[in-house]
Amino acid sequence: MSVHIAAKNGEIAETVLLPGDPLRAKFVAENFLENPVQYSSVRNMLGFTGTYKGKKLSVQGTGMGTPSISIYVNELFKDYGVKRAIRIGTAGSLHKDVRLRDLVLAMSACTDSGANKIRFGGRDFAPTASFALIKTAWEIASAKGWEPKAGPVVSSDMFYTEDPDEWKLWAKFGCLALEMECAELYTLAAKYSRQALGILTISDSLITGEATSAEERQTTFTRMMEVALETAIS
C-alpha cells in the first residue's frame, strides 16, 4: 500500500491509463470498463480497476504537472508492479497542421522542467515513448480513420509563463503540442524498465487561440480513450 494511492496489493492492473483529471478517470471507468471498482480516493485523485473486453485494466488520475504525475507513477511502478502506463490527456497545438480535437501520439517529450537536471546532474536526458506502444496506437487510430499525428511534444512546468511567446521556439524546432506530464512519465518508465506512451487530444491552439470547454475536455475526448484502451489490451 502506497502513501498517495493506498490501494491493496492486486487491486491495480499491470496496465494503467493515466488521465490528469480524476473526473476523466471516473468517466473512463463508468463508460468503458466492465464492473469497475474504485480502489483509491486519496486527495480525491480517483483510481479504478475493471475489465475491458475481458482484460483487467486500471485508470488512475495523476493531477497536473511533473511533481504530481511523478508521485503517482513512481508508486504505480514501484509499489504496484505496473508494467504499462498510457497517459490520456489534453494539449495545446504548436503546429498549424495540428488542429482542435486532433490526436497526437507523443514520440518524445522536451521539457523546461528542472527535474531531470537534478536527476542527471545537469546532463540532458531524452524522454522517449515505448516504440511498441506508439506503433500499436498509431495502427489502431489509423485503422479508425482518425489520422493521428506523431512527433515530439513539450512538457512545460508552468501553465502561466512570463513570456507569452515562449512556445514559438519549441514550435520552430518541430514540437507538435504543449502539455505538462509526458517527460516525467517517460523518464520514470525508463528508470523502472516499463513501457509508457502519451496519447493526447488537442484542446486548444496557441496559434489560432481556439479552445474547447472544460466540460468537453472532461467527457467528450473519447477517441484518445478508445485508442488507449485498445492499445492497452493489444
PDB file of C-alpha atoms in Angstrom:
ATOM      1  CA  MET A   1       0.000   0.000   0.000  1.00  0.00           C
ATOM      2  CA  SER A   2       1.475   3.353  -1.020  1.00  0.00           C
ATOM      3  CA  VAL A   3       1.058   6.717   0.677  1.00  0.00           C
ATOM      4  CA  HIS A   4      -0.764   8.572  -2.098  1.00  0.00           C
ATOM      5  CA  ILE A   5      -2.767   5.757  -3.694  1.00  0.00           C
ATOM      6  CA  ALA A   6      -3.436   3.462  -0.732  1.00  0.00           C
ATOM      7  CA  ALA A   7      -4.647   0.532  -2.843  1.00  0.00           C
ATOM      8  CA  LYS A   8      -4.097  -3.001  -1.649  1.00  0.00           C
ATOM      9  CA  ASN A   9      -1.795  -5.376  -3.493  1.00  0.00           C
ATOM     10  CA  GLY A  10      -3.556  -6.878  -6.502  1.00  0.00           C
ATOM     11  CA  GLU A  11      -6.140  -4.111  -6.831  1.00  0.00           C
ATOM     12  CA  ILE A  12      -4.298  -2.350  -9.667  1.00  0.00           C
ATOM     13  CA  ALA A  13      -3.814  -3.932 -13.087  1.00  0.00           C
ATOM     14  CA  GLU A  14      -0.469  -4.269 -14.858  1.00  0.00           C
ATOM     15  CA  THR A  15      -1.674  -1.731 -17.451  1.00  0.00           C
ATOM     16  CA  VAL A  16      -2.966   1.654 -16.293  1.00  0.00           C
ATOM     17  CA  LEU A  17      -4.462   4.597 -18.155  1.00  0.00           C
ATOM     18  CA  LEU A  18      -3.390   7.937 -16.703  1.00  0.00           C
ATOM     19  CA  PRO A  19      -5.632  10.972 -17.175  1.00  0.00           C
ATOM     20  CA  GLY A  20      -4.578  14.103 -15.358  1.00  0.00           C
ATOM     21  CA  ASP A  21      -8.167  14.875 -14.367  1.00  0.00           C
ATOM     22  CA  PRO A  22      -9.553  12.417 -11.775  1.00  0.00           C
ATOM     23  CA  LEU A  23     -13.041  13.046 -13.162  1.00  0.00           C
ATOM     24  CA  ARG A  24     -11.816  11.811 -16.536  1.00  0.00           C
ATOM     25  CA  ALA A  25     -10.662   8.657 -14.741  1.00  0.00           C
ATOM     26  CA  LYS A  26     -14.187   8.308 -13.355  1.00  0.00           C
ATOM     27  CA  PHE A  27     -15.656   8.883 -16.831  1.00  0.00           C
ATOM     28  CA  VAL A  28     -13.459   6.170 -18.372  1.00  0.00           C
ATOM     29  CA  ALA A  29     -14.331   3.712 -15.603  1.00  0.00           C
ATOM     30  CA  GLU A  30     -18.066   4.322 -15.843  1.00  0.00           C
ATOM     31  CA  ASN A  31     -18.307   4.384 -19.638  1.00  0.00           C
ATOM     32  CA  PHE A  32     -15.721   1.881 -20.829  1.00  0.00           C
ATOM     33  CA  LEU A  33     -14.821  -0.580 -18.070  1.00  0.00           C
ATOM     34  CA  GLU A  34     -16.912  -3.546 -17.021  1.00  0.00           C
ATOM     35  CA  ASN A  35     -17.561  -3.919 -13.278  1.00  0.00           C
ATOM     36  CA  PRO A  36     -15.276  -1.046 -12.252  1.00  0.00           C
ATOM     37  CA  VAL A  37     -14.231  -0.863  -8.606  1.00  0.00           C
ATOM     38  CA  GLN A  38     -12.782   2.279  -7.068  1.00  0.00           C
ATOM     39  CA  TYR A  39      -9.542   1.439  -5.260  1.00  0.00           C
ATOM     40  CA  SER A  40      -8.441   4.947  -4.289  1.00  0.00           C
ATOM     41  CA  SER A  41      -9.886   8.319  -3.347  1.00  0.00           C
ATOM     42  CA  VAL A  42      -6.886   9.751  -1.502  1.00  0.00           C
ATOM     43  CA  ARG A  43      -6.935  13.525  -2.053  1.00  0.00           C
ATOM     44  CA  ASN A  44      -9.782  12.866  -4.498  1.00  0.00           C
ATOM     45  CA  MET A  45      -7.253  11.552  -7.033  1.00  0.00           C
ATOM     46  CA  LEU A  46      -9.547   8.731  -8.101  1.00  0.00           C
ATOM     47  CA  GLY A  47      -8.406   5.302  -9.257  1.00  0.00           C
ATOM     48  CA  PHE A  48     -10.487   2.426 -10.638  1.00  0.00           C
ATOM     49  CA  THR A  49      -9.962  -1.146 -11.829  1.00  0.00           C
ATOM     50  CA  GLY A  50     -12.296  -3.134 -14.069  1.00  0.00           C
ATOM     51  CA  THR A  51     -12.098  -5.123 -17.257  1.00  0.00           C
ATOM     52  CA  TYR A  52     -12.104  -4.080 -20.893  1.00  0.00           C
ATOM     53  CA  LYS A  53     -13.049  -6.792 -23.362  1.00  0.00           C
ATOM     54  CA  GLY A  54     -12.292  -9.325 -20.669  1.00  0.00           C
ATOM     55  CA  LYS A  55      -8.862  -7.977 -19.707  1.00  0.00           C
ATOM     56  CA  LYS A  56      -8.069  -6.369 -16.354  1.00  0.00           C
ATOM     57  CA  LEU A  57      -7.314  -2.664 -16.669  1.00  0.00           C
ATOM     58  CA  SER A  58      -6.948   0.297 -14.317  1.00  0.00           C
ATOM     59  CA  VAL A  59      -7.340   4.052 -14.711  1.00  0.00           C
ATOM     60  CA  GLN A  60      -5.704   6.465 -12.284  1.00  0.00           C
ATOM     61  CA  GLY A  61      -5.852  10.259 -12.088  1.00  0.00           C
ATOM     62  CA  THR A  62      -2.455  11.949 -11.776  1.00  0.00           C
ATOM     63  CA  GLY A  63      -3.116  15.670 -11.407  1.00  0.00           C
ATOM     64  CA  MET A  64      -1.309  18.357 -13.370  1.00  0.00           C
ATOM     65  CA  GLY A  65       2.408  18.825 -13.903  1.00  0.00           C
ATOM     66  CA  THR A  66       5.675  16.995 -13.308  1.00  0.00           C
ATOM     67  CA  PRO A  67       5.613  16.858  -9.475  1.00  0.00           C
ATOM     68  CA  SER A  68       2.087  15.433  -9.363  1.00  0.00           C
ATOM     69  CA  ILE A  69       2.412  12.753 -12.042  1.00  0.00           C
ATOM     70  CA  SER A  70       5.820  11.832 -10.609  1.00  0.00           C
ATOM     71  CA  ILE A  71       4.246  10.862  -7.282  1.00  0.00           C
ATOM     72  CA  TYR A  72       1.607   8.600  -8.813  1.00  0.00           C
ATOM     73  CA  VAL A  73       3.766   6.973 -11.479  1.00  0.00           C
ATOM     74  CA  ASN A  74       6.590   6.266  -9.042  1.00  0.00           C
ATOM     75  CA  GLU A  75       4.141   4.496  -6.746  1.00  0.00           C
ATOM     76  CA  LEU A  76       2.400   2.635  -9.573  1.00  0.00           C
ATOM     77  CA  PHE A  77       5.696   1.302 -10.937  1.00  0.00           C
ATOM     78  CA  LYS A  78       7.499   0.718  -7.640  1.00  0.00           C
ATOM     79  CA  ASP A  79       4.738  -0.369  -5.262  1.00  0.00           C
ATOM     80  CA  TYR A  80       2.123  -1.943  -7.548  1.00  0.00           C
ATOM     81  CA  GLY A  81       4.156  -3.539 -10.319  1.00  0.00           C
ATOM     82  CA  VAL A  82       2.505  -1.642 -13.176  1.00  0.00           C
ATOM     83  CA  LYS A  83       4.194  -2.554 -16.463  1.00  0.00           C
ATOM     84  CA  ARG A  84       2.462  -0.267 -18.983  1.00  0.00           C
ATOM     85  CA  ALA A  85       1.278   3.306 -18.409  1.00  0.00           C
ATOM     86  CA  ILE A  86      -0.656   5.233 -21.048  1.00  0.00           C
ATOM     87  CA  ARG A  87      -1.317   8.905 -20.442  1.00  0.00           C
ATOM     88  CA  ILE A  88      -4.591  10.238 -21.862  1.00  0.00           C
ATOM     89  CA  GLY A  89      -4.539  13.993 -21.635  1.00  0.00           C
ATOM     90  CA  THR A  90      -5.044  17.313 -23.339  1.00  0.00           C
ATOM     91  CA  ALA A  91      -2.514  19.522 -25.063  1.00  0.00           C
ATOM     92  CA  GLY A  92      -2.207  22.833 -26.847  1.00  0.00           C
ATOM     93  CA  SER A  93      -1.261  22.824 -30.519  1.00  0.00           C
ATOM     94  CA  LEU A  94       2.034  24.407 -31.594  1.00  0.00           C
ATOM     95  CA  HIS A  95       1.688  23.500 -35.271  1.00  0.00           C
ATOM     96  CA  LYS A  96      -0.641  24.803 -37.967  1.00  0.00           C
ATOM     97  CA  ASP A  97      -1.453  21.268 -39.128  1.00  0.00           C
ATOM     98  CA  VAL A  98      -2.366  20.080 -35.621  1.00  0.00           C
ATOM     99  CA  ARG A  99      -5.931  21.201 -35.114  1.00  0.00           C
ATOM    100  CA  LEU A 100      -8.525  21.241 -32.352  1.00  0.00           C
ATOM    101  CA  ARG A 101      -9.554  17.697 -31.286  1.00  0.00           C
ATOM    102  CA  ASP A 102      -6.724  16.048 -33.277  1.00  0.00           C
ATOM    103  CA  LEU A 103      -4.971  13.042 -31.739  1.00  0.00           C
ATOM    104  CA  VAL A 104      -1.255  13.399 -31.025  1.00  0.00           C
ATOM    105  CA  LEU A 105       0.990  10.476 -30.140  1.00  0.00           C
ATOM    106  CA  ALA A 106       3.940  11.845 -28.175  1.00  0.00           C
ATOM    107  CA  MET A 107       7.064  10.150 -29.556  1.00  0.00           C
ATOM    108  CA  SER A 108       9.327  12.109 -27.232  1.00  0.00           C
ATOM    109  CA  ALA A 109       8.989  14.929 -24.739  1.00  0.00           C
ATOM    110  CA  CYS A 110      11.137  18.036 -24.482  1.00  0.00           C
ATOM    111  CA  THR A 111      10.821  19.939 -21.211  1.00  0.00           C
ATOM    112  CA  ASP A 112      11.744  23.093 -19.330  1.00  0.00           C
ATOM    113  CA  SER A 113      11.383  21.250 -16.018  1.00  0.00           C
ATOM    114  CA  GLY A 114      14.375  21.096 -13.710  1.00  0.00           C
ATOM    115  CA  ALA A 115      13.557  17.543 -12.571  1.00  0.00           C
ATOM    116  CA  ASN A 116      15.913  15.762 -14.957  1.00  0.00           C
ATOM    117  CA  LYS A 117      18.633  18.368 -14.473  1.00  0.00           C
ATOM    118  CA  ILE A 118      18.548  17.347 -10.812  1.00  0.00           C
ATOM    119  CA  ARG A 119      18.415  13.611 -11.618  1.00  0.00           C
ATOM    120  CA  PHE A 120      21.245  13.644 -14.128  1.00  0.00           C
ATOM    121  CA  GLY A 121      23.498  16.259 -12.543  1.00  0.00           C
ATOM    122  CA  GLY A 122      22.925  18.871 -15.236  1.00  0.00           C
ATOM    123  CA  ARG A 123      23.117  16.394 -18.116  1.00  0.00           C
ATOM    124  CA  ASP A 124      20.321  16.123 -20.690  1.00  0.00           C
ATOM    125  CA  PHE A 125      18.144  13.007 -20.907  1.00  0.00           C
ATOM    126  CA  ALA A 126      15.847  12.358 -23.879  1.00  0.00           C
ATOM    127  CA  PRO A 127      12.466  11.067 -22.560  1.00  0.00           C
ATOM    128  CA  THR A 128      11.005   8.782 -25.226  1.00  0.00           C
ATOM    129  CA  ALA A 129       7.845   6.706 -25.610  1.00  0.00           C
ATOM    130  CA  SER A 130       7.781   2.942 -25.934  1.00  0.00           C
ATOM    131  CA  PHE A 131       8.080   2.020 -29.611  1.00  0.00           C
ATOM    132  CA  ALA A 132       5.775  -0.980 -29.210  1.00  0.00           C
ATOM    133  CA  LEU A 133       3.015   1.141 -27.677  1.00  0.00           C
ATOM    134  CA  ILE A 134       3.285   4.011 -30.132  1.00  0.00           C
ATOM    135  CA  LYS A 135       3.313   1.635 -33.111  1.00  0.00           C
ATOM    136  CA  THR A 136       0.198  -0.132 -31.814  1.00  0.00           C
ATOM    137  CA  ALA A 137      -1.615   3.124 -31.060  1.00  0.00           C
ATOM    138  CA  TRP A 138      -0.749   4.526 -34.493  1.00  0.00           C
ATOM    139  CA  GLU A 139      -2.116   1.452 -36.226  1.00  0.00           C
ATOM    140  CA  ILE A 140      -5.318   1.419 -34.159  1.00  0.00           C
ATOM    141  CA  ALA A 141      -6.032   5.121 -34.656  1.00  0.00           C
ATOM    142  CA  SER A 142      -5.210   4.967 -38.364  1.00  0.00           C
ATOM    143  CA  ALA A 143      -7.469   1.957 -38.873  1.00  0.00           C
ATOM    144  CA  LYS A 144     -10.320   4.001 -37.402  1.00  0.00           C
ATOM    145  CA  GLY A 145      -9.621   6.811 -39.880  1.00  0.00           C
ATOM    146  CA  TRP A 146      -8.637   9.296 -37.177  1.00  0.00           C
ATOM    147  CA  GLU A 147      -5.351  10.404 -38.805  1.00  0.00           C
ATOM    148  CA  PRO A 148      -3.171  10.685 -35.675  1.00  0.00           C
ATOM    149  CA  LYS A 149      -0.167  12.982 -35.591  1.00  0.00           C
ATOM    150  CA  ALA A 150       3.078  11.631 -34.123  1.00  0.00           C
ATOM    151  CA  GLY A 151       6.080  13.632 -33.039  1.00  0.00           C
ATOM    152  CA  PRO A 152       7.797  15.432 -30.170  1.00  0.00           C
ATOM    153  CA  VAL A 153       5.826  17.388 -27.586  1.00  0.00           C
ATOM    154  CA  VAL A 154       6.814  19.813 -24.847  1.00  0.00           C
ATOM    155  CA  SER A 155       6.181  19.105 -21.162  1.00  0.00           C
ATOM    156  CA  SER A 156       6.084  22.541 -19.568  1.00  0.00           C
ATOM    157  CA  ASP A 157       6.489  23.165 -15.840  1.00  0.00           C
ATOM    158  CA  MET A 158       4.471  26.399 -15.954  1.00  0.00           C
ATOM    159  CA  PHE A 159       0.969  26.869 -17.333  1.00  0.00           C
ATOM    160  CA  TYR A 160       1.129  30.647 -16.966  1.00  0.00           C
ATOM    161  CA  THR A 161       4.546  31.722 -18.250  1.00  0.00           C
ATOM    162  CA  GLU A 162       6.204  35.136 -18.079  1.00  0.00           C
ATOM    163  CA  ASP A 163       6.869  35.097 -21.834  1.00  0.00           C
ATOM    164  CA  PRO A 164       3.667  34.511 -23.837  1.00  0.00           C
ATOM    165  CA  ASP A 165       5.716  33.823 -26.981  1.00  0.00           C
ATOM    166  CA  GLU A 166       7.972  31.189 -25.400  1.00  0.00           C
ATOM    167  CA  TRP A 167       6.157  28.398 -27.244  1.00  0.00           C
ATOM    168  CA  LYS A 168       7.309  29.731 -30.619  1.00  0.00           C
ATOM    169  CA  LEU A 169      10.875  28.482 -30.067  1.00  0.00           C
ATOM    170  CA  TRP A 170       9.603  24.946 -29.393  1.00  0.00           C
ATOM    171  CA  ALA A 171       7.404  25.177 -32.484  1.00  0.00           C
ATOM    172  CA  LYS A 172      10.377  26.296 -34.590  1.00  0.00           C
ATOM    173  CA  PHE A 173      12.143  23.060 -33.679  1.00  0.00           C
ATOM    174  CA  GLY A 174       9.233  20.831 -34.690  1.00  0.00           C
ATOM    175  CA  CYS A 175       7.351  20.240 -31.440  1.00  0.00           C
ATOM    176  CA  LEU A 176       3.687  19.499 -32.127  1.00  0.00           C
ATOM    177  CA  ALA A 177       1.988  20.295 -28.847  1.00  0.00           C
ATOM    178  CA  LEU A 178       2.412  21.636 -25.338  1.00  0.00           C
ATOM    179  CA  GLU A 179       1.407  19.634 -22.247  1.00  0.00           C
ATOM    180  CA  MET A 180       2.797  19.068 -18.745  1.00  0.00           C
ATOM    181  CA  GLU A 181       3.445  15.398 -17.953  1.00  0.00           C
ATOM    182  CA  CYS A 182       4.925  13.171 -20.674  1.00  0.00           C
ATOM    183  CA  ALA A 183       8.589  13.944 -19.977  1.00  0.00           C
ATOM    184  CA  GLU A 184       8.319  12.719 -16.401  1.00  0.00           C
ATOM    185  CA  LEU A 185       6.234   9.687 -17.353  1.00  0.00           C
ATOM    186  CA  TYR A 186       8.755   8.616 -19.998  1.00  0.00           C
ATOM    187  CA  THR A 187      11.712   9.211 -17.701  1.00  0.00           C
ATOM    188  CA  LEU A 188      10.228   7.070 -14.938  1.00  0.00           C
ATOM    189  CA  ALA A 189       9.331   4.339 -17.433  1.00  0.00           C
ATOM    190  CA  ALA A 190      12.988   4.264 -18.462  1.00  0.00           C
ATOM    191  CA  LYS A 191      14.126   4.176 -14.828  1.00  0.00           C
ATOM    192  CA  TYR A 192      11.903   1.222 -13.952  1.00  0.00           C
ATOM    193  CA  SER A 193      12.198  -0.545 -17.359  1.00  0.00           C
ATOM    194  CA  ARG A 194       8.488  -0.164 -18.089  1.00  0.00           C
ATOM    195  CA  GLN A 195       6.504   0.898 -21.168  1.00  0.00           C
ATOM    196  CA  ALA A 196       4.847   4.294 -21.470  1.00  0.00           C
ATOM    197  CA  LEU A 197       3.010   6.396 -24.027  1.00  0.00           C
ATOM    198  CA  GLY A 198       1.177   9.703 -24.114  1.00  0.00           C
ATOM    199  CA  ILE A 199      -1.967   9.877 -26.256  1.00  0.00           C
ATOM    200  CA  LEU A 200      -3.146  13.473 -26.359  1.00  0.00           C
ATOM    201  CA  THR A 201      -6.169  15.358 -27.635  1.00  0.00           C
ATOM    202  CA  ILE A 202      -5.691  18.928 -28.787  1.00  0.00           C
ATOM    203  CA  SER A 203      -7.887  21.085 -26.550  1.00  0.00           C
ATOM    204  CA  ASP A 204      -6.643  24.491 -27.666  1.00  0.00           C
ATOM    205  CA  SER A 205      -4.319  26.117 -30.156  1.00  0.00           C
ATOM    206  CA  LEU A 206      -1.596  28.593 -29.307  1.00  0.00           C
ATOM    207  CA  ILE A 207      -1.546  29.541 -32.984  1.00  0.00           C
ATOM    208  CA  THR A 208      -5.233  30.348 -33.569  1.00  0.00           C
ATOM    209  CA  GLY A 209      -6.410  30.954 -29.999  1.00  0.00           C
ATOM    210  CA  GLU A 210      -9.204  28.391 -30.357  1.00  0.00           C
ATOM    211  CA  ALA A 211     -10.165  26.400 -27.262  1.00  0.00           C
ATOM    212  CA  THR A 212     -12.628  23.779 -26.045  1.00  0.00           C
ATOM    213  CA  SER A 213     -14.654  23.938 -22.832  1.00  0.00           C
ATOM    214  CA  ALA A 214     -13.680  22.319 -19.529  1.00  0.00           C
ATOM    215  CA  GLU A 215     -16.722  20.020 -19.717  1.00  0.00           C
ATOM    216  CA  GLU A 216     -15.838  18.916 -23.242  1.00  0.00           C
ATOM    217  CA  ARG A 217     -12.283  18.109 -22.152  1.00  0.00           C
ATOM    218  CA  GLN A 218     -13.579  16.023 -19.268  1.00  0.00           C
ATOM    219  CA  THR A 219     -16.240  13.949 -21.021  1.00  0.00           C
ATOM    220  CA  THR A 220     -16.076  14.073 -24.823  1.00  0.00           C
ATOM    221  CA  PHE A 221     -12.484  13.406 -25.835  1.00  0.00           C
ATOM    222  CA  THR A 222     -13.315   9.742 -26.306  1.00  0.00           C
ATOM    223  CA  ARG A 223     -11.132   8.977 -29.320  1.00  0.00           C
ATOM    224  CA  MET A 224      -7.938   9.024 -27.273  1.00  0.00           C
ATOM    225  CA  MET A 225      -9.669   6.893 -24.638  1.00  0.00           C
ATOM    226  CA  GLU A 226     -10.659   4.286 -27.206  1.00  0.00           C
ATOM    227  CA  VAL A 227      -7.179   4.202 -28.762  1.00  0.00           C
ATOM    228  CA  ALA A 228      -5.605   3.905 -25.324  1.00  0.00           C
ATOM    229  CA  LEU A 229      -7.940   1.089 -24.282  1.00  0.00           C
ATOM    230  CA  GLU A 230      -7.365  -0.883 -27.469  1.00  0.00           C
ATOM    231  CA  THR A 231      -3.604  -0.311 -27.206  1.00  0.00           C
ATOM    232  CA  ALA A 232      -3.662  -1.446 -23.588  1.00  0.00           C
ATOM    233  CA  ILE A 233      -5.125  -4.846 -24.407  1.00  0.00           C
ATOM    234  CA  SER A 234      -3.172  -5.480 -27.617  1.00  0.00           C
TER     235      SER A 234
END
